[in-house]
XYZ file of N, CA and C in Angstrom:
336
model
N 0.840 -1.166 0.000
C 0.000 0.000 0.000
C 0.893 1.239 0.000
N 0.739 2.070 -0.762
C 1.518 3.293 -0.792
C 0.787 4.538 -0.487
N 0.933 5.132 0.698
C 0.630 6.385 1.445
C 1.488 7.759 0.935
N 0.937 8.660 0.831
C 1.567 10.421 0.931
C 1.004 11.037 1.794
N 2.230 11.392 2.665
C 2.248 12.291 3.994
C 2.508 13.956 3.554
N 2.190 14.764 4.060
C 2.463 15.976 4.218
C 2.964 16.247 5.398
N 4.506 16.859 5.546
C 5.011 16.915 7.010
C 5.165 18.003 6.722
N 4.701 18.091 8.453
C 4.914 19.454 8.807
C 6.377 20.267 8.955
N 6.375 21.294 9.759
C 8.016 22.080 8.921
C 8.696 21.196 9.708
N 8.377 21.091 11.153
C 9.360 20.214 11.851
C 9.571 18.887 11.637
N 8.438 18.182 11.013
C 9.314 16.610 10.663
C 10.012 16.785 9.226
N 9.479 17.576 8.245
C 10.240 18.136 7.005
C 11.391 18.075 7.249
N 12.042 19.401 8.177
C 13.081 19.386 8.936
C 14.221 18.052 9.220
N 13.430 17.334 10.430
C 14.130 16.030 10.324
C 13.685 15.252 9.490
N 13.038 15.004 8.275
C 13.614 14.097 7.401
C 14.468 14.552 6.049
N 14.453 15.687 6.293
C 15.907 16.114 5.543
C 17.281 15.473 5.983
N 17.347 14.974 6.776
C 18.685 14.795 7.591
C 18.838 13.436 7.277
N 17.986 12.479 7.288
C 17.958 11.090 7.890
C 18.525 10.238 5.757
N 18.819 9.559 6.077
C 19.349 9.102 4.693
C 18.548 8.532 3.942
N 17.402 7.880 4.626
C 16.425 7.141 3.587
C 15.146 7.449 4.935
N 14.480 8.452 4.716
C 12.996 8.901 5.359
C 12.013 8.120 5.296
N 11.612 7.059 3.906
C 10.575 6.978 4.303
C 11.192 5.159 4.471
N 12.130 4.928 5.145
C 12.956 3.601 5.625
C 12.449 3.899 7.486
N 12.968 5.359 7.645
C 13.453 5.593 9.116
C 11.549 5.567 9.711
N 10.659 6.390 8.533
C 9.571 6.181 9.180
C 8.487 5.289 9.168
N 8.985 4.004 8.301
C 8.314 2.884 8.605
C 8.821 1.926 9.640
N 10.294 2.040 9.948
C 10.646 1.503 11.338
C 10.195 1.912 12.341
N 9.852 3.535 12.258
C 9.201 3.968 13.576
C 7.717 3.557 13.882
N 6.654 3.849 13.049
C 5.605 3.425 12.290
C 5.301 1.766 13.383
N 5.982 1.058 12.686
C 6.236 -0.424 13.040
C 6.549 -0.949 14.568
N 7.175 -0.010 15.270
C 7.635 0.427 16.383
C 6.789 0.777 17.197
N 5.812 1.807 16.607
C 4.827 2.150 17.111
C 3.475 1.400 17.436
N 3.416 0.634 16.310
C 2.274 -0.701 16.054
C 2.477 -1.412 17.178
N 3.748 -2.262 17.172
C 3.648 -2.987 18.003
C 3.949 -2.869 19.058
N 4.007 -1.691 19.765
C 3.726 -0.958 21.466
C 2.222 -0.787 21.575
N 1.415 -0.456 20.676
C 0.261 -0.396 20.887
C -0.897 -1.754 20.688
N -0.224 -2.501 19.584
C -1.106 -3.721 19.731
C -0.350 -5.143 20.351
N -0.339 -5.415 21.290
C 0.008 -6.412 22.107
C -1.204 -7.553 22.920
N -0.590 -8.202 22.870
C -1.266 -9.688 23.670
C -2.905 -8.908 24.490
N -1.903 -7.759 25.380
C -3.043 -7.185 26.325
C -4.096 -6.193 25.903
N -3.329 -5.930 24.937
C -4.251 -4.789 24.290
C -5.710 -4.958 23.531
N -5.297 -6.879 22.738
C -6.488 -7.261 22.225
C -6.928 -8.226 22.915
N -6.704 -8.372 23.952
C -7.257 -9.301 25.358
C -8.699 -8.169 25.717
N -7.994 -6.576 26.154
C -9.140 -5.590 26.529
C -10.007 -5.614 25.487
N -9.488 -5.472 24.009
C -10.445 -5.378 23.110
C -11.576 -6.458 23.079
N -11.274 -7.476 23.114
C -12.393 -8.709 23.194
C -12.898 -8.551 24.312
N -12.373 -8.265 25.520
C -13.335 -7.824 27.000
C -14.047 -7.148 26.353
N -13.752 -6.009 26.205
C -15.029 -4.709 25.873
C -15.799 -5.194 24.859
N -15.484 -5.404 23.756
C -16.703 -6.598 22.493
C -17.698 -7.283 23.550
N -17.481 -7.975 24.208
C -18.170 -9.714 24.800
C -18.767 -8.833 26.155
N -18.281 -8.036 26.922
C -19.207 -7.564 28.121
C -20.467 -7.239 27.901
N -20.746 -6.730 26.746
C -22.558 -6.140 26.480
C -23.299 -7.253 26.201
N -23.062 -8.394 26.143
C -23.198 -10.020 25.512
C -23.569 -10.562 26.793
N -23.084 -9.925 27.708
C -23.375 -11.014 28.639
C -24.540 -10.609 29.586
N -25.574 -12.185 30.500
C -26.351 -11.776 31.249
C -25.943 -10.575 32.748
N -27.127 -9.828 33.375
C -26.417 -9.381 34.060
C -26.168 -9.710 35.109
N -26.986 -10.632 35.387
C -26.860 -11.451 36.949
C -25.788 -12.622 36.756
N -24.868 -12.927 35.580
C -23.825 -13.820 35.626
C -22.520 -13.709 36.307
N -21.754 -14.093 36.829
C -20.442 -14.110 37.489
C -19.452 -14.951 36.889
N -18.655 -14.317 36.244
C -17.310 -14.826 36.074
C -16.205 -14.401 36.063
N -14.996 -15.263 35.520
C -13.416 -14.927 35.457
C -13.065 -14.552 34.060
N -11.926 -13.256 34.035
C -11.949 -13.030 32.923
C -11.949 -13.902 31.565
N -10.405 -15.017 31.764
C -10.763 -15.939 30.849
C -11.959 -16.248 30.482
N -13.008 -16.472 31.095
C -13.919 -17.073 30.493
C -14.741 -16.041 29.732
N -14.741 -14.933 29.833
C -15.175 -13.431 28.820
C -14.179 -13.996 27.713
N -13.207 -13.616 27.721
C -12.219 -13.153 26.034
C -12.043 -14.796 25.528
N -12.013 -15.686 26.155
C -11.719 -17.171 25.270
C -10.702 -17.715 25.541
N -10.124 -18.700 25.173
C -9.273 -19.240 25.539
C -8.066 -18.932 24.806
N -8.567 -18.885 23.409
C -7.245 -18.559 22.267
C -6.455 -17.125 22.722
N -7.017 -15.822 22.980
C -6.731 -14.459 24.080
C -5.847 -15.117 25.109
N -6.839 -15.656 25.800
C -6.351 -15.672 27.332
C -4.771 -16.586 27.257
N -4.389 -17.697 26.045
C -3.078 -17.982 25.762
C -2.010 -17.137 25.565
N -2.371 -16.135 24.528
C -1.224 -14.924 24.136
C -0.638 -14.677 25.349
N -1.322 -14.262 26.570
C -0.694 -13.996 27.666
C 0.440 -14.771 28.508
N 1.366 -14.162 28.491
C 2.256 -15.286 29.776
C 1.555 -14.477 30.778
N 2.656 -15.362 31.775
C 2.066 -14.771 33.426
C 2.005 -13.786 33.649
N 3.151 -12.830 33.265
C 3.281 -11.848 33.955
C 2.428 -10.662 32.825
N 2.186 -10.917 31.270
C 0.954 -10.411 31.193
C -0.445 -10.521 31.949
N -0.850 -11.735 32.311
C -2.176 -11.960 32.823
C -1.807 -10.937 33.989
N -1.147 -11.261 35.368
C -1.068 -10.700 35.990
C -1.343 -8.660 35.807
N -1.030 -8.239 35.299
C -0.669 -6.741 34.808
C -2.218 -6.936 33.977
N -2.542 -7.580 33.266
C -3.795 -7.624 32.273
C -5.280 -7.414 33.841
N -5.017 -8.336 34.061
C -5.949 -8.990 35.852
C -6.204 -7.655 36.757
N -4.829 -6.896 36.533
C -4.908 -5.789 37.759
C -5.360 -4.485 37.069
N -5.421 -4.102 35.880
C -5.650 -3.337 34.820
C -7.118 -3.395 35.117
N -7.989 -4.524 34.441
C -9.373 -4.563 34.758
C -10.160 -4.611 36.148
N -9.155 -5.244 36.957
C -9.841 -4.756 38.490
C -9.743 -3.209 38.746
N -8.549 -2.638 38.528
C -8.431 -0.899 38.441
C -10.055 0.295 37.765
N -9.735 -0.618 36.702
C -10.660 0.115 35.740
C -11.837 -0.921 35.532
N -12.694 -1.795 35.860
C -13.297 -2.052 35.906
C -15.151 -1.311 35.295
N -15.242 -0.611 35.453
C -15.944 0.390 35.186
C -15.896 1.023 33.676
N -14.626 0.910 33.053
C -14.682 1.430 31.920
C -14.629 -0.140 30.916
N -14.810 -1.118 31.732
C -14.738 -2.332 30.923
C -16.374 -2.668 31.105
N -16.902 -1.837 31.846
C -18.348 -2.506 31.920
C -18.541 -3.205 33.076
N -17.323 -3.528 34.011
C -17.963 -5.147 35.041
C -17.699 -4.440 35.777
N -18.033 -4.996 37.020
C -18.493 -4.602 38.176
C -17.537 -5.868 39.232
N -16.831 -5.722 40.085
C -15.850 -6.593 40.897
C -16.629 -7.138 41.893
N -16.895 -8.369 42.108
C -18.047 -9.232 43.244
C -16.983 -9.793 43.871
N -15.702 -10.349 43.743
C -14.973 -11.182 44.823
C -13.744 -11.832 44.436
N -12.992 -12.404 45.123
C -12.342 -12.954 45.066
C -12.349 -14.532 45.246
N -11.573 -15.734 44.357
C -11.838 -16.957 44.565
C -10.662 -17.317 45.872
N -10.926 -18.609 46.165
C -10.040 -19.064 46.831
C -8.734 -19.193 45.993
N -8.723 -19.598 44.826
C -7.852 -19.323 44.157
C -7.376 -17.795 43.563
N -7.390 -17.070 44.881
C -6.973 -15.756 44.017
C -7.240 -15.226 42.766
N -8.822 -15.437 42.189
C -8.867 -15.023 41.094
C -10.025 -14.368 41.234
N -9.887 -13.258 40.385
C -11.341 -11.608 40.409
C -12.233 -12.608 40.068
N -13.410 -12.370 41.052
C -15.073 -12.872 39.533
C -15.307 -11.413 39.747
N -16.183 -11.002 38.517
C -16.690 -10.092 38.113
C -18.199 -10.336 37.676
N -19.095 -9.245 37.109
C -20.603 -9.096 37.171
C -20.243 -8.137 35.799
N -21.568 -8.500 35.086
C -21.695 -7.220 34.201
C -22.251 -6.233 35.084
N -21.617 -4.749 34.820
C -22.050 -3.827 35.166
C -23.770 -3.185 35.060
N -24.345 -2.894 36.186
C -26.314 -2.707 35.984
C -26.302 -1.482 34.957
């Protein structure tokens, strides 16, 4: 796919300098992609899809919202950081926090 940018004076500026511009700004570009789309990022995305789906008097664990194929991408120490993210913000995911398991794990409620 081939794009035309119009830069402004200041990236004009620096890509005058750089030896091959539109090399330096598809590495950045690319760089940028994949800081923003990660394991966790489309873990939230399928949360937020599947929460309006669900009954409201149901209780569960996240895995069981996003699926199993999601809930793999994650190693531990994503889930963990993913787990504490939606207990934080909870509210902007739609659920509502009911408890903790014996196994240390959030159940959650769709939000009323």
């Amino acid at each position: 796919m081939k794009i035309s940018l119009v830069l402004t004076p200041e990236l004009a500026a620096w890509a005058q300098h750089e030896t091959d511009a539109s090399e330096t700004i598809l590495t950045l570009l690319r760089a940028h992609v994949n800081s923003i789309n990660t394991p966790a990022s489309r873990a939230a995305a399928v949360l937020k899809e599947n929460v309006p789906r669900l009954p409201e008097d149901m209780e569960f664990e996240i895995p069981q919202i996003i699926g199993p194929a999601i809930w793999q991408t994650l190693d531990r120490s994503s889930r963990v950081i993913f787990g504490k993210q939606v207990k934080r913000e909870a509210a902007e995911f739609g659920l509502e926090f009911v408890r903790t398991t014996v196994s240390r794990h959030a159940v959650y409620k769709k939000r009323a």
